[in-house]
Amino acid sequence: METTKLQNIAQALVARSKGILAADESDRTIKKRFDGIGVESTIDNRRSYREMLFTTPGIEAFLSGVILFDETFRQSSQAGIPFYKLLADKGILPGIKVDKGTVPLPDSPDETITAGLDGLSERLAEYYNLGAKFAKWRAVITIKDDKLPTLAALEANADIMAQYASFCQGAGVVPIVEPEVLLDGNHSLERCAAVSEATLAALFSKLQEHKVYLPGILLKTSMVLPGKEFGDKAAPEKIAAATLSCFRKVIPNDLPGIVFLSGGQGPVEATANLQAINSAGQGVPWQLSYSFARALQGEALEAWKGQAANLPRAQKIFYHRAQCVSAARDGQYSPAMENSL
Ligand code: 13P
């Protein structure tokens, strides 16, 4: 295992002022997003949309990496440049989603485990040769009353993520491990904190058991938030305190960074919460950055609407959101920046 190389990549992904764009929506997920703007999910529309994002002038100031779906990894710009190369030429590290989605857990069918370990080392070798520097694997954790998640689901997902991480490091690719605690449900902030703590404790225990090299991985995780149907939203300061308190209890110091998913929060909400976390988290041993999909893309997707004529406006909006999120990652965001578009 080339530990120095892995460590350098992980650190580059969480460099100051930068974070990761998650643009790795599966066919099903991107169809859902396109349905929302009345655009058909064809191969070429997906290609054009991703090209709009990746060719946004100056976006490399805010993006250390982009996570791609397999189809996108094999697509090119209109000018014929493969997307992974177009990104690498801008100094943005190309990454790849390698999990194969979720399947129900046989003895707890309302919970899932993530598929994709079969053939993983061969796929990683191919992506590595094409220039992939990092990979992502998402596990889904559901909160339901005091019944879910089960310890069995947390441990099964943690074990699979540790195996995935081990395969990645063997292939020279930095693994991002993503146990997403879903926002769905009416649970309280405190319940989310307890579940997040148990999820991360199980994960780091399995990573250690499988001898994964922690300086050469990143954690992608949810912020600690009350459920979508809980009623009251929590203030950013409260979210920041709960999130950091959870991390301090269970995350080892030698992990280089934590990147947040947005999880269905609105773009301004996710930006304000990231700001509060960075502002309260000065002095923690990990970089606290972003790997948003919806919160970075949502406004630009709405502006684009599948029309080439909307491209400059969509890119401007995408640039502005990335600028705000980057400022939040540095603890430098203020709501007044929302007016600077
Ligand atoms: P959201 O930011 O839309 O939650 O997506 C992040 C992601 O990559 C989920 O796997």
PDB file of C-alpha atoms in Angstrom, residues 23 28 50 53 59 102 104 112 116 133 161 242-243 269 280 285:
ATOM      1  CA  ALA A  23     -22.170  14.449  -9.355  1.00  0.00           C
ATOM      2  CA  ARG A  28     -32.557   6.346 -11.111  1.00  0.00           C
ATOM      3  CA  ARG A  50     -22.667  17.306 -16.378  1.00  0.00           C
ATOM      4  CA  LEU A  53     -21.318  21.842 -14.283  1.00  0.00           C
ATOM      5  CA  ILE A  59     -15.159  26.461 -10.566  1.00  0.00           C
ATOM      6  CA  THR A 102     -28.753  -0.928  -1.668  1.00  0.00           C
ATOM      7  CA  PRO A 104     -32.929  -5.086   1.807  1.00  0.00           C
ATOM      8  CA  THR A 112     -30.535  -2.118   3.716  1.00  0.00           C
ATOM      9  CA  GLY A 116     -20.952  -3.991  -4.991  1.00  0.00           C
ATOM     10  CA  LYS A 133      -7.901   9.137  -7.521  1.00  0.00           C
ATOM     11  CA  MET A 161     -17.567  -0.384   4.107  1.00  0.00           C
ATOM     12  CA  ALA A 242     -24.461  18.292  18.295  1.00  0.00           C
ATOM     13  CA  THR A 243     -22.472  17.297  15.193  1.00  0.00           C
ATOM     14  CA  GLU A 269     -29.611  25.917   4.930  1.00  0.00           C
ATOM     15  CA  ALA A 280     -17.534  26.139  16.187  1.00  0.00           C
ATOM     16  CA  PRO A 285      -8.128  17.527  14.363  1.00  0.00           C
TER      17      PRO A 285
END
